[in-house]
Tab-separated table of C-alpha atoms in Angstrom:
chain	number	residue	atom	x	y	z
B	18	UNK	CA	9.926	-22.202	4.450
B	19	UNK	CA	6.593	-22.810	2.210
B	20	UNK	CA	5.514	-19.826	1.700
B	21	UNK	CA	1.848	-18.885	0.537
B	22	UNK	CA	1.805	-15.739	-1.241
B	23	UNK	CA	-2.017	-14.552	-1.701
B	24	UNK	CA	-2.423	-11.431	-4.807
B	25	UNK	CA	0.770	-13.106	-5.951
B	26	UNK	CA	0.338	-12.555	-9.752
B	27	UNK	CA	-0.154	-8.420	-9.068
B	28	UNK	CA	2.067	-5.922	-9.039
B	29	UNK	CA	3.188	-6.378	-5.325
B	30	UNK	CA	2.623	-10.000	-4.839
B	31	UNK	CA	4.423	-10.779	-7.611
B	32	UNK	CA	7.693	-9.564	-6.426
B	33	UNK	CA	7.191	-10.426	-3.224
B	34	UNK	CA	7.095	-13.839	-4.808
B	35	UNK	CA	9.756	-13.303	-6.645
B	36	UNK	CA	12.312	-12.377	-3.559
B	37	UNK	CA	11.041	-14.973	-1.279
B	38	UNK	CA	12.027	-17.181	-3.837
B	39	UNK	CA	15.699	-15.734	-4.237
B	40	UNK	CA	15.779	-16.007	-0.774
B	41	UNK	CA	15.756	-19.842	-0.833
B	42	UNK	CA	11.730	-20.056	0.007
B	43	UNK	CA	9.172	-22.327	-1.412
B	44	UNK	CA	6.156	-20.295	-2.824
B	45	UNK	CA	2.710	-20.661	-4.130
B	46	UNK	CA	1.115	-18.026	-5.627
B	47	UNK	CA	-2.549	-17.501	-5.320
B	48	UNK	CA	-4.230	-15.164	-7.453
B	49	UNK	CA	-7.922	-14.295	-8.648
B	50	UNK	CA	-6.812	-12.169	-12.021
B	51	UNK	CA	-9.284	-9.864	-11.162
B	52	UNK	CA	-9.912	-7.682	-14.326
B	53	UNK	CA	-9.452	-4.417	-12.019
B	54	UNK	CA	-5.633	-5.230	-11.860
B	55	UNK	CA	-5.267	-7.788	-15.230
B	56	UNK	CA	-7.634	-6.322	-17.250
B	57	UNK	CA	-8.560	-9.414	-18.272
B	58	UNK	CA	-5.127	-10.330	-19.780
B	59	UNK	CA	-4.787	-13.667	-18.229
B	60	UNK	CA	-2.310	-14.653	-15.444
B	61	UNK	CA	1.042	-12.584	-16.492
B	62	UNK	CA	4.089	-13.820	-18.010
B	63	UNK	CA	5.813	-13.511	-14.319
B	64	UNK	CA	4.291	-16.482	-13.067
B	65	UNK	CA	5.375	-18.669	-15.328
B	66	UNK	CA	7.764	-21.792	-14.258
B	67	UNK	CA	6.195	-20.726	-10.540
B	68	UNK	CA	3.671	-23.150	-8.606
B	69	UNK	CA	0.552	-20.634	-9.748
B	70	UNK	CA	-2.964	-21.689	-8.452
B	71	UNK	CA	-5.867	-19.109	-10.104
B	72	UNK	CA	-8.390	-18.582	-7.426
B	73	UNK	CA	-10.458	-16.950	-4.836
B	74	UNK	CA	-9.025	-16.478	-1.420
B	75	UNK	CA	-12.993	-16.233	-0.965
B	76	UNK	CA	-12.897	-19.923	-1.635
B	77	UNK	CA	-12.801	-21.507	1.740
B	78	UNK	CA	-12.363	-25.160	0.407
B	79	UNK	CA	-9.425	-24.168	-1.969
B	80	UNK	CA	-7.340	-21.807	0.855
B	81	UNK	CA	-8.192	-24.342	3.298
B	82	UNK	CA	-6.241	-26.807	1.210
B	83	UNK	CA	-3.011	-24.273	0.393
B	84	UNK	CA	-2.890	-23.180	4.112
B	85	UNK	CA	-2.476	-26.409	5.285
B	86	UNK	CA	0.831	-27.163	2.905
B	87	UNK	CA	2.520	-23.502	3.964
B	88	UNK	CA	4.582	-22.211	6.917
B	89	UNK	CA	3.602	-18.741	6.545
B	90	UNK	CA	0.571	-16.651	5.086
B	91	UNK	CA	1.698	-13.769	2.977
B	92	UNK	CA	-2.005	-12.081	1.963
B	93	UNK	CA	-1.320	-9.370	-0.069
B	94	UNK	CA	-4.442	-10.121	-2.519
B	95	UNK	CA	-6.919	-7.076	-2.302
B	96	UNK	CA	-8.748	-4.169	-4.487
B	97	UNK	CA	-6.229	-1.341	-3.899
B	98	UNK	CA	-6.225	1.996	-4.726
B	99	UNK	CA	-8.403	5.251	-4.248
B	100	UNK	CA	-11.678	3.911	-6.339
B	101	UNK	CA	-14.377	5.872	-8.193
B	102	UNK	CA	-16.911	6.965	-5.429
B	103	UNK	CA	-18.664	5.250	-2.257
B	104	UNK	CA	-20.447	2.718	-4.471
B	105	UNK	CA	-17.100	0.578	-4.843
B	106	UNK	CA	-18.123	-0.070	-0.965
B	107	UNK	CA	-19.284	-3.755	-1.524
B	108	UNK	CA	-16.286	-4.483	-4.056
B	109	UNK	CA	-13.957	-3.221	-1.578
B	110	UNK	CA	-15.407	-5.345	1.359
B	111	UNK	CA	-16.036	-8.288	-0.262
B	112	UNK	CA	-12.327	-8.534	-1.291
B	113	UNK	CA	-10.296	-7.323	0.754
B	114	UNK	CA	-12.192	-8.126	4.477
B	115	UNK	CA	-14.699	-10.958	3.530
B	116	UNK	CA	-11.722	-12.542	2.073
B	117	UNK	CA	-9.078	-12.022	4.889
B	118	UNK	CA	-11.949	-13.256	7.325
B	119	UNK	CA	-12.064	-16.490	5.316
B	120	UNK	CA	-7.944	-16.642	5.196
B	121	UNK	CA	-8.098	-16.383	8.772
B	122	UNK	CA	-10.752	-19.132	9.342
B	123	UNK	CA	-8.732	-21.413	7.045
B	124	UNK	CA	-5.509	-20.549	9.136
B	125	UNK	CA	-7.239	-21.566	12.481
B	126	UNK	CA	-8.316	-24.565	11.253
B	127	UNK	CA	-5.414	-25.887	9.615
B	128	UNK	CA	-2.921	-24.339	12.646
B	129	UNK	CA	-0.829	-22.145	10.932
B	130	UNK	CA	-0.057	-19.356	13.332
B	131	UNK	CA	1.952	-16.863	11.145
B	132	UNK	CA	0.653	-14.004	9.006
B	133	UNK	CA	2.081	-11.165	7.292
B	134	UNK	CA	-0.433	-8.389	6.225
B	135	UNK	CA	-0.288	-6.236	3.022
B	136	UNK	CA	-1.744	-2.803	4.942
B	137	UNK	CA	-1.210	1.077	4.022
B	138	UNK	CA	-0.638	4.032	5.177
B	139	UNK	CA	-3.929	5.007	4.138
B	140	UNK	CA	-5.070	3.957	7.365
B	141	UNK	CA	-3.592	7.048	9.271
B	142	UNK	CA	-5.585	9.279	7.157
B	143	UNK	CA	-4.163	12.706	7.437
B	144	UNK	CA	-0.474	12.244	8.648
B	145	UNK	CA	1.111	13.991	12.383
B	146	UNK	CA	0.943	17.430	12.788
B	147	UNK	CA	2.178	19.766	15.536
B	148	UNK	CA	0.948	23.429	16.353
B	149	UNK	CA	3.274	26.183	18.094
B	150	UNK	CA	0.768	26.474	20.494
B	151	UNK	CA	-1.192	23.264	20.646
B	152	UNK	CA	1.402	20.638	20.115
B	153	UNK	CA	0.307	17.808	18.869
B	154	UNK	CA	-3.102	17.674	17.007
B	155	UNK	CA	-5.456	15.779	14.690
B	156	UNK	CA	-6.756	17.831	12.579
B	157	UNK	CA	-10.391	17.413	10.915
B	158	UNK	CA	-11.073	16.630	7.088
B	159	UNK	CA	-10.334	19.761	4.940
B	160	UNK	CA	-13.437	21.529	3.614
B	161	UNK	CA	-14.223	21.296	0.226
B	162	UNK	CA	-14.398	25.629	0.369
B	163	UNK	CA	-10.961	25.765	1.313
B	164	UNK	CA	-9.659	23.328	-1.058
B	165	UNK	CA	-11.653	25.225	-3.542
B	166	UNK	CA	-10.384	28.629	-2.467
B	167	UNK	CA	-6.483	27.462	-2.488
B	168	UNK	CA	-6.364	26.185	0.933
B	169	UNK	CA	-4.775	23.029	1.113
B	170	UNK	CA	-2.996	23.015	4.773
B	171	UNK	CA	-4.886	21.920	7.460
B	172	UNK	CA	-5.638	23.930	9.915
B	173	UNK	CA	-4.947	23.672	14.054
B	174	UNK	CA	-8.426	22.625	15.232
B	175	UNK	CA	-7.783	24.535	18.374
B	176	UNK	CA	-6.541	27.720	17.009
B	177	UNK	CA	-6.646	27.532	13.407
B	178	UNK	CA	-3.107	28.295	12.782
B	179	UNK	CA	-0.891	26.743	10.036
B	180	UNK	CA	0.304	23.126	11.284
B	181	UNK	CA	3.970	21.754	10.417
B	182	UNK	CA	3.800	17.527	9.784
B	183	UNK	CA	5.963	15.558	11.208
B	184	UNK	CA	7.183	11.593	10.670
B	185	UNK	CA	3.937	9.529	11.629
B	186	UNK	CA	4.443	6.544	13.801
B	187	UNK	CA	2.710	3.439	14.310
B	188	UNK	CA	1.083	4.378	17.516
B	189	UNK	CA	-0.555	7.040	15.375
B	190	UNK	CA	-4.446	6.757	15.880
B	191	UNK	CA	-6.192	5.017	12.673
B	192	UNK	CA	-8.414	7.937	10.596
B	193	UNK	CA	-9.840	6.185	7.548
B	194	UNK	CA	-10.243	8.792	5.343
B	195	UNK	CA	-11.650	6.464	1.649
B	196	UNK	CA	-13.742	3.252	1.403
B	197	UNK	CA	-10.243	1.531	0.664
B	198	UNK	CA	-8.859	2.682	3.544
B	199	UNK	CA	-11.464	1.442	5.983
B	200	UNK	CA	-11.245	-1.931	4.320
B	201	UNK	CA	-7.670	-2.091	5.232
B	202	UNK	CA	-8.209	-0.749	8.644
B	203	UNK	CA	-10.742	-3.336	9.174
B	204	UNK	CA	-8.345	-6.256	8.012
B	205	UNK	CA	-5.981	-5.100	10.395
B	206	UNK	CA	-8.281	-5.466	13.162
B	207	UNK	CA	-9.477	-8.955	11.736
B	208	UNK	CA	-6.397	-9.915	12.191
B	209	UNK	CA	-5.649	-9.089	15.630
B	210	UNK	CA	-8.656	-10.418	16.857
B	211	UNK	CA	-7.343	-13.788	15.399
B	212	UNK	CA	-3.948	-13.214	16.865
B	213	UNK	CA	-5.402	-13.098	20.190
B	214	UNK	CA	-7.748	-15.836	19.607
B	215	UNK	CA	-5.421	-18.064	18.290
B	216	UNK	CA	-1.692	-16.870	19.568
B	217	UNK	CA	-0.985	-16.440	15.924
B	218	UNK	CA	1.274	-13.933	15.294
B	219	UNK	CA	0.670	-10.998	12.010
B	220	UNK	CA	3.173	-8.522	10.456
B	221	UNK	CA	0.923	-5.359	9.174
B	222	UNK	CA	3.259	-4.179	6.947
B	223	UNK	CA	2.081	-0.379	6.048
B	224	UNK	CA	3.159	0.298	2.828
B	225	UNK	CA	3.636	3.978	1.816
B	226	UNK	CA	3.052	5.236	-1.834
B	227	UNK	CA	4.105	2.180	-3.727
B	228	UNK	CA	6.232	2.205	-7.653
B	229	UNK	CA	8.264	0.008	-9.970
B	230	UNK	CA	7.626	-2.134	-12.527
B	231	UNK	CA	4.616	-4.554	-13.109
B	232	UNK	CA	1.966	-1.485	-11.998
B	233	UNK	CA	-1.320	-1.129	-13.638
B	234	UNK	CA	-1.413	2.018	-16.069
B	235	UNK	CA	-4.814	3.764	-17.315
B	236	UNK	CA	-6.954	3.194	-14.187
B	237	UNK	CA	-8.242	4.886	-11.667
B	238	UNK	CA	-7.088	2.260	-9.154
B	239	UNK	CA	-3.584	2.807	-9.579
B	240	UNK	CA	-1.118	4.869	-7.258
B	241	UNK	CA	-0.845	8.022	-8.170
B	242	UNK	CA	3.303	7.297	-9.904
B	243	UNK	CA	1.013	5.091	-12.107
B	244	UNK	CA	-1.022	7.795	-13.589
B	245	UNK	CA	1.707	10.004	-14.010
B	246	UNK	CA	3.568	7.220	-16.274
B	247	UNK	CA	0.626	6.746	-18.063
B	248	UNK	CA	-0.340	10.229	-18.744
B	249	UNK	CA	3.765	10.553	-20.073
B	250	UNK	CA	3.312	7.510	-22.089
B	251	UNK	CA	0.038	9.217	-24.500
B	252	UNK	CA	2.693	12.462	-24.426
B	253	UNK	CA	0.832	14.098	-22.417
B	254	UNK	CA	1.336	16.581	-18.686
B	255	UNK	CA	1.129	14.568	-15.903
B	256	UNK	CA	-1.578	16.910	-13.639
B	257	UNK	CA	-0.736	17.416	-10.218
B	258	UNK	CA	-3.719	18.209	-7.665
B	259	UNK	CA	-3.255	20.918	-4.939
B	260	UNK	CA	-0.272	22.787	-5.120
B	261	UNK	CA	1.484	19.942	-5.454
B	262	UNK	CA	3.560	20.359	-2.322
B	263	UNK	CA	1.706	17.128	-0.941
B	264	UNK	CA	4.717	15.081	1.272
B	265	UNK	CA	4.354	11.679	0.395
B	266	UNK	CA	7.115	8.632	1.248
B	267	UNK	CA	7.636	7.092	-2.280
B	268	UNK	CA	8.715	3.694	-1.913
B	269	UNK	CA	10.118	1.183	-4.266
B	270	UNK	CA	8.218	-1.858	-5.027
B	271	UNK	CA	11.461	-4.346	-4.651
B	272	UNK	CA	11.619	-2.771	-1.381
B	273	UNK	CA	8.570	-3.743	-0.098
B	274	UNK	CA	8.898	-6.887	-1.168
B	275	UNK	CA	12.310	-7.061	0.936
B	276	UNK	CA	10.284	-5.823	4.029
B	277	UNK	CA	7.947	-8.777	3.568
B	278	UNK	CA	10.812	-11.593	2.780
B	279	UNK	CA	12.216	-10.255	6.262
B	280	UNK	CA	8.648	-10.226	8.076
B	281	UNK	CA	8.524	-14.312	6.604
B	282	UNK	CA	11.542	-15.276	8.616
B	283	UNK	CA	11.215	-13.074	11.655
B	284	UNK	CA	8.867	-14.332	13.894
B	285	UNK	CA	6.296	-12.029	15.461
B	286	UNK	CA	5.288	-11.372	18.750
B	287	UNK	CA	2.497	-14.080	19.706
B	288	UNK	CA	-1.069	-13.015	19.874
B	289	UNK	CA	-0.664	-9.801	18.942
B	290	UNK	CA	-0.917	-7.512	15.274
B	291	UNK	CA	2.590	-5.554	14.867
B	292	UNK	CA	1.983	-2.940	12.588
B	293	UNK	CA	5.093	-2.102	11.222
B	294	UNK	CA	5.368	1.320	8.460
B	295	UNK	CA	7.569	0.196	4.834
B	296	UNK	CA	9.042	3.411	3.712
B	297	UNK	CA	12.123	4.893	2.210
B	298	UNK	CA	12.670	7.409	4.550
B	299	UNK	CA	13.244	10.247	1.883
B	300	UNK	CA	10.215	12.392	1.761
B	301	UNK	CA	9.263	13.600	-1.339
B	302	UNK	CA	6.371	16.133	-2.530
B	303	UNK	CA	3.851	14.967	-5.439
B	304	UNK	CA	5.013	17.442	-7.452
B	305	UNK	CA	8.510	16.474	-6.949
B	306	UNK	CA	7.917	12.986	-7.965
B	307	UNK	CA	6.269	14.760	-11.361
B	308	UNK	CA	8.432	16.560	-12.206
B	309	UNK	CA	11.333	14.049	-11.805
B	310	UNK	CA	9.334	11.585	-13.642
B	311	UNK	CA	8.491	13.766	-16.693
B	312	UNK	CA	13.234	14.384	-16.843
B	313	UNK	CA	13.416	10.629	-16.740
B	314	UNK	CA	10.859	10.164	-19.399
B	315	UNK	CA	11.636	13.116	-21.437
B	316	UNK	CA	7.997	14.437	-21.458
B	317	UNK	CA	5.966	17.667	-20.807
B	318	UNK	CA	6.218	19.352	-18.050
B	319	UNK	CA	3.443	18.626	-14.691
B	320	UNK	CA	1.069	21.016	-15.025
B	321	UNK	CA	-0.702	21.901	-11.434
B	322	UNK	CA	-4.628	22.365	-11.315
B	323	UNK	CA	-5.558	22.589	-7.854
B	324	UNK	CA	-8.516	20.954	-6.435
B	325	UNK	CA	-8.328	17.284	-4.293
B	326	UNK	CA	-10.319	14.063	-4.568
B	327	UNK	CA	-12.339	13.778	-2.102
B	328	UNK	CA	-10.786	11.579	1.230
B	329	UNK	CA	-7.797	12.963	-0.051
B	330	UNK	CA	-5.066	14.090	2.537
B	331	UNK	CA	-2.542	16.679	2.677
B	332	UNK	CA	0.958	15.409	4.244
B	333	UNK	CA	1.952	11.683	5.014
B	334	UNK	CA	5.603	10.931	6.081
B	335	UNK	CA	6.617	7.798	7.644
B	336	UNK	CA	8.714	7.241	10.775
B	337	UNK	CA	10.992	4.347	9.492
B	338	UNK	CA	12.557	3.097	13.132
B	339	UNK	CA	10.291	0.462	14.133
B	340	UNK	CA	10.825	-1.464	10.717
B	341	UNK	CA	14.639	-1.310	10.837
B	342	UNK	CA	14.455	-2.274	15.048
B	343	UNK	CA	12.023	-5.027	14.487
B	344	UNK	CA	12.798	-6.486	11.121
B	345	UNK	CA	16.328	-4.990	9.824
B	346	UNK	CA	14.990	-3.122	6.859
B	347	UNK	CA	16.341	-0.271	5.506
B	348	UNK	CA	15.034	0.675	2.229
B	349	UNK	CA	18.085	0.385	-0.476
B	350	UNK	CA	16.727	2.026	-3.651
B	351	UNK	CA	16.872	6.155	-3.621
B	352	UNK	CA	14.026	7.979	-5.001
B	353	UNK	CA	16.571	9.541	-8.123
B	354	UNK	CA	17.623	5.969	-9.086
B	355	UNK	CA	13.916	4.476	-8.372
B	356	UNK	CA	12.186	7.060	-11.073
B	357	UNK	CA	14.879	7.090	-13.971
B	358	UNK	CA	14.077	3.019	-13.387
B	359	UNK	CA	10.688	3.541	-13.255
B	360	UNK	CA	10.143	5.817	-16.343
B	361	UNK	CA	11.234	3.137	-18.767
B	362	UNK	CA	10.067	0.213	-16.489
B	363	UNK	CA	7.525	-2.026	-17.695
B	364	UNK	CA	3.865	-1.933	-16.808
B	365	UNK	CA	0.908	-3.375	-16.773
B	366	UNK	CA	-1.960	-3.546	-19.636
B	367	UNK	CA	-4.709	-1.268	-18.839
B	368	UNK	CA	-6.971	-3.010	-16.236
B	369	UNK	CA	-10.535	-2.789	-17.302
B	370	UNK	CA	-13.230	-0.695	-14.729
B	371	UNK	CA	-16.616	-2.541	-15.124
C-alpha cells in the first residue's frame, strides 16, 4: 500500500517509516522540521534515499495533493511532550488539532477513508484506581500541599483512603490533565467526527511512555527516558520527581512503530475511532527506569527530589488486550534489553525552545 506517513522525519515517524517500508509498503514522508524536535538541524540523515517532502500538514494545497496518491494516512506529526507552562496553548493547537482538522478535510475530499492516529496515554490523565470500599474511582488532581508535604498517592474521593491502580483500559473516561494532552484528546474526537461523517475508519493508537533511538535530548519536550539520557550524557544524576515509585508502561519505539505497520493493513471498523492502547505490558516505576538507565550507562546514581510538575499524574499502566485482539501486537522488546540499547543509542541534537 502507499502509505503517507505525516511527522515522518521525528523520532516516531521516522521508524514508523522505516518498518512500513520493511514491510513491503510504499511511503512518503511528510515533515515540517520544526526546530522544537530538529533544532534546526535540517531534515536528518534517516530520510535520506526515502521519498521526503518538507512541509506543513497545515498546508491544505500540499496534503491535498499527497492524500490523493496514498492508501492510508499515518499522522503522527505533532508538538509532543509536557511543554513549559499554559502559554504553549496556541503552539500546541495550531499543530497538532488545526493541522489534523486540515488532514481530515484533505482526506474527505480526495476519498481516502483510512486513518491511523498517533494519540497518548496522556489522555486518561490519572490512570484506574480501585478503593476497598468504593471500588472503582476517579480520583481528583493532587493538591499542590500534598505533593509538597510528601503526598504523592491519590486519595479515594469518597473516603480518602489510599487507592491501589490497576491496568487502564480504553473505555477509561478521557481526563486531560496538560495543554498537550487536551490537544490530543481533541484530535481524537476530530477524528471520529470525520469517521462518522465520512465512514472513514481511524486507528488511535495510544502510545504509552515512548524510548529508543532518534529521541530529542536537552529539551523540555522530550519524554521523560530522554532527560534522563541526557542528564547521564553531561555526567550528571538523572533527578527523579516524587518518590519515584510513579508506574509508568515504558515502551520501545520499534514497537510502536510495529503497532502502526499492523494498524496500516488491518482495516478498521467503518465510521467509527478505535482507540487502541501500545504498551509493553511490563510495568515499570520512574525510578526503576533511572536507575536501570544510569547501570547501562555507567553513570551516577538517580537522585530523588520530590515535588511534581504541575498536570503531572501519579500511576498509568496499560491494559494491553484490545491491541493484541484487534491488531495482533504483542510488544517484543523487554524493558532490560530496551535500556542497555537505549543507553548507548543514538539521539537527537538538542532541539532549540524559542
Amino acid at each position: 500500500m502507499k502509505v503517507l506517513v505525516t511527522g515522518g522525519a521525528g523520532f516516531v515517524g521516522s521508524h514508523v517509516a522505516d518498518v512500513l517500508a520493511e514491510r513491503g509498503h510504499e511511503v512518503c514522508l511528510l515533515d515540517s522540521l520544526l526546530d522544537k524536535a530538529h533544532g534546526g538541524c535540517g531534515a536528518p540523515q534517516w530520510t535520506v534515499g526515502k521519498n521526503f517532502v518538507h512541509g506543513d500538514v497545515r498546508d491544505s494545497e500540499l496534503v491535498g495533493k499527497l492524500v490523493r496518491d496514498c492508501d492510508v494516512v499515518c499522522h503522527q506529526a505533532a508538538v509532543v511532550g509536557h511543554g513549559l507552562d499554559p502559554s504553549d496553548g496556541p503552539l500546541y493547537v495550531a499543530h497538532n488539532d488545526y493541522a489534523t482538522a486540515v488532514l481530515l478535510a484533505a482526506m474527505h475530499e480526495s476519498g481516502r477513508r483510512r486513518l491511523v492516529l498517533a494519540s497518548s496515554m496522556v489522555v486518561y490523565g490519572e490512570g484506574r484506581y480501585a478503593c476497598a470500599e468504593h471500588g472503582v474511582v476517579r480520583p481528583g488532581p493532587r493538591s499542590r500541599e500534598d505533593v509538597a508535604r510528601g503526598r504523592y498517592e491519590p486519595p479515594c474521593p469518597e473516603c480518602g483512603r489510599a487507592l491501589d491502580w490497576q491496568l487502564v483500559g480504553e473505555d477509561a473516561p478521557v481526563d486531560p490533565r496538560s495543554t498537550y494532552a487536551a490537544t490530543k484528546v481533541a484530535q481524537e474526537h476530530l477524528a471520529s467526527a470525520w469517521a462518522r461523517q465520512t465512514g472513514g475508519q481511524v486507528w488511535a493508537l495510544r502510545y504509552h511512555n515512548v524510548y529508543g533511538p532518534r529521541m530529542p535530548r536537552d529539551t523540555p519536550y522530550a519524554g521523560v527516558a530522554s532527560l534522563f539520557r541526557s542528564a547521564l550524557s553531561r555526567g550528571e544524576a538523572p533527578t527523579v520527581l516524587e518518590d519515584g515509585q510513579q508506574q509508568r508502561d515504558f515502551v520501545h519505539v520499534r514497537d510502536v512503530a510495529l503497532a502502526n505497520a499492523l494498524a496500516v493493513e488491518q482495516a478498521g471498523e467503518p465510521g467509527a475511532l478505535v482507540p487502541v492502547n501500545v504498551c509493553s505490558g511490563e510495568p515499570h516505576t520512574v525510578g526503576q527506569l533511572a536507575a536501570e538507565l544510569a547501570r547501562s550507562c555507567g553513570g551516577p546514581d538517580p537522585v530523588v527530589i520530590g515535588g511534581a510538575r504541575s498536570g503531572d499524574v501519579r500511576h498509568v499502566v496499560a491494559d494491553p488486550r484490545r491491541a493484541v485482539e484487534l491488531l495482533g501486537f504483542r510488544a517484543e522488546v523487554g524493558f532490560a534489553e530496551g535500556i542497555a540499547a537505549f543507553a548507548h543509542d543514538p539521539l537527537r541534537e538538542p532541539a532549540a525552545l524559542g
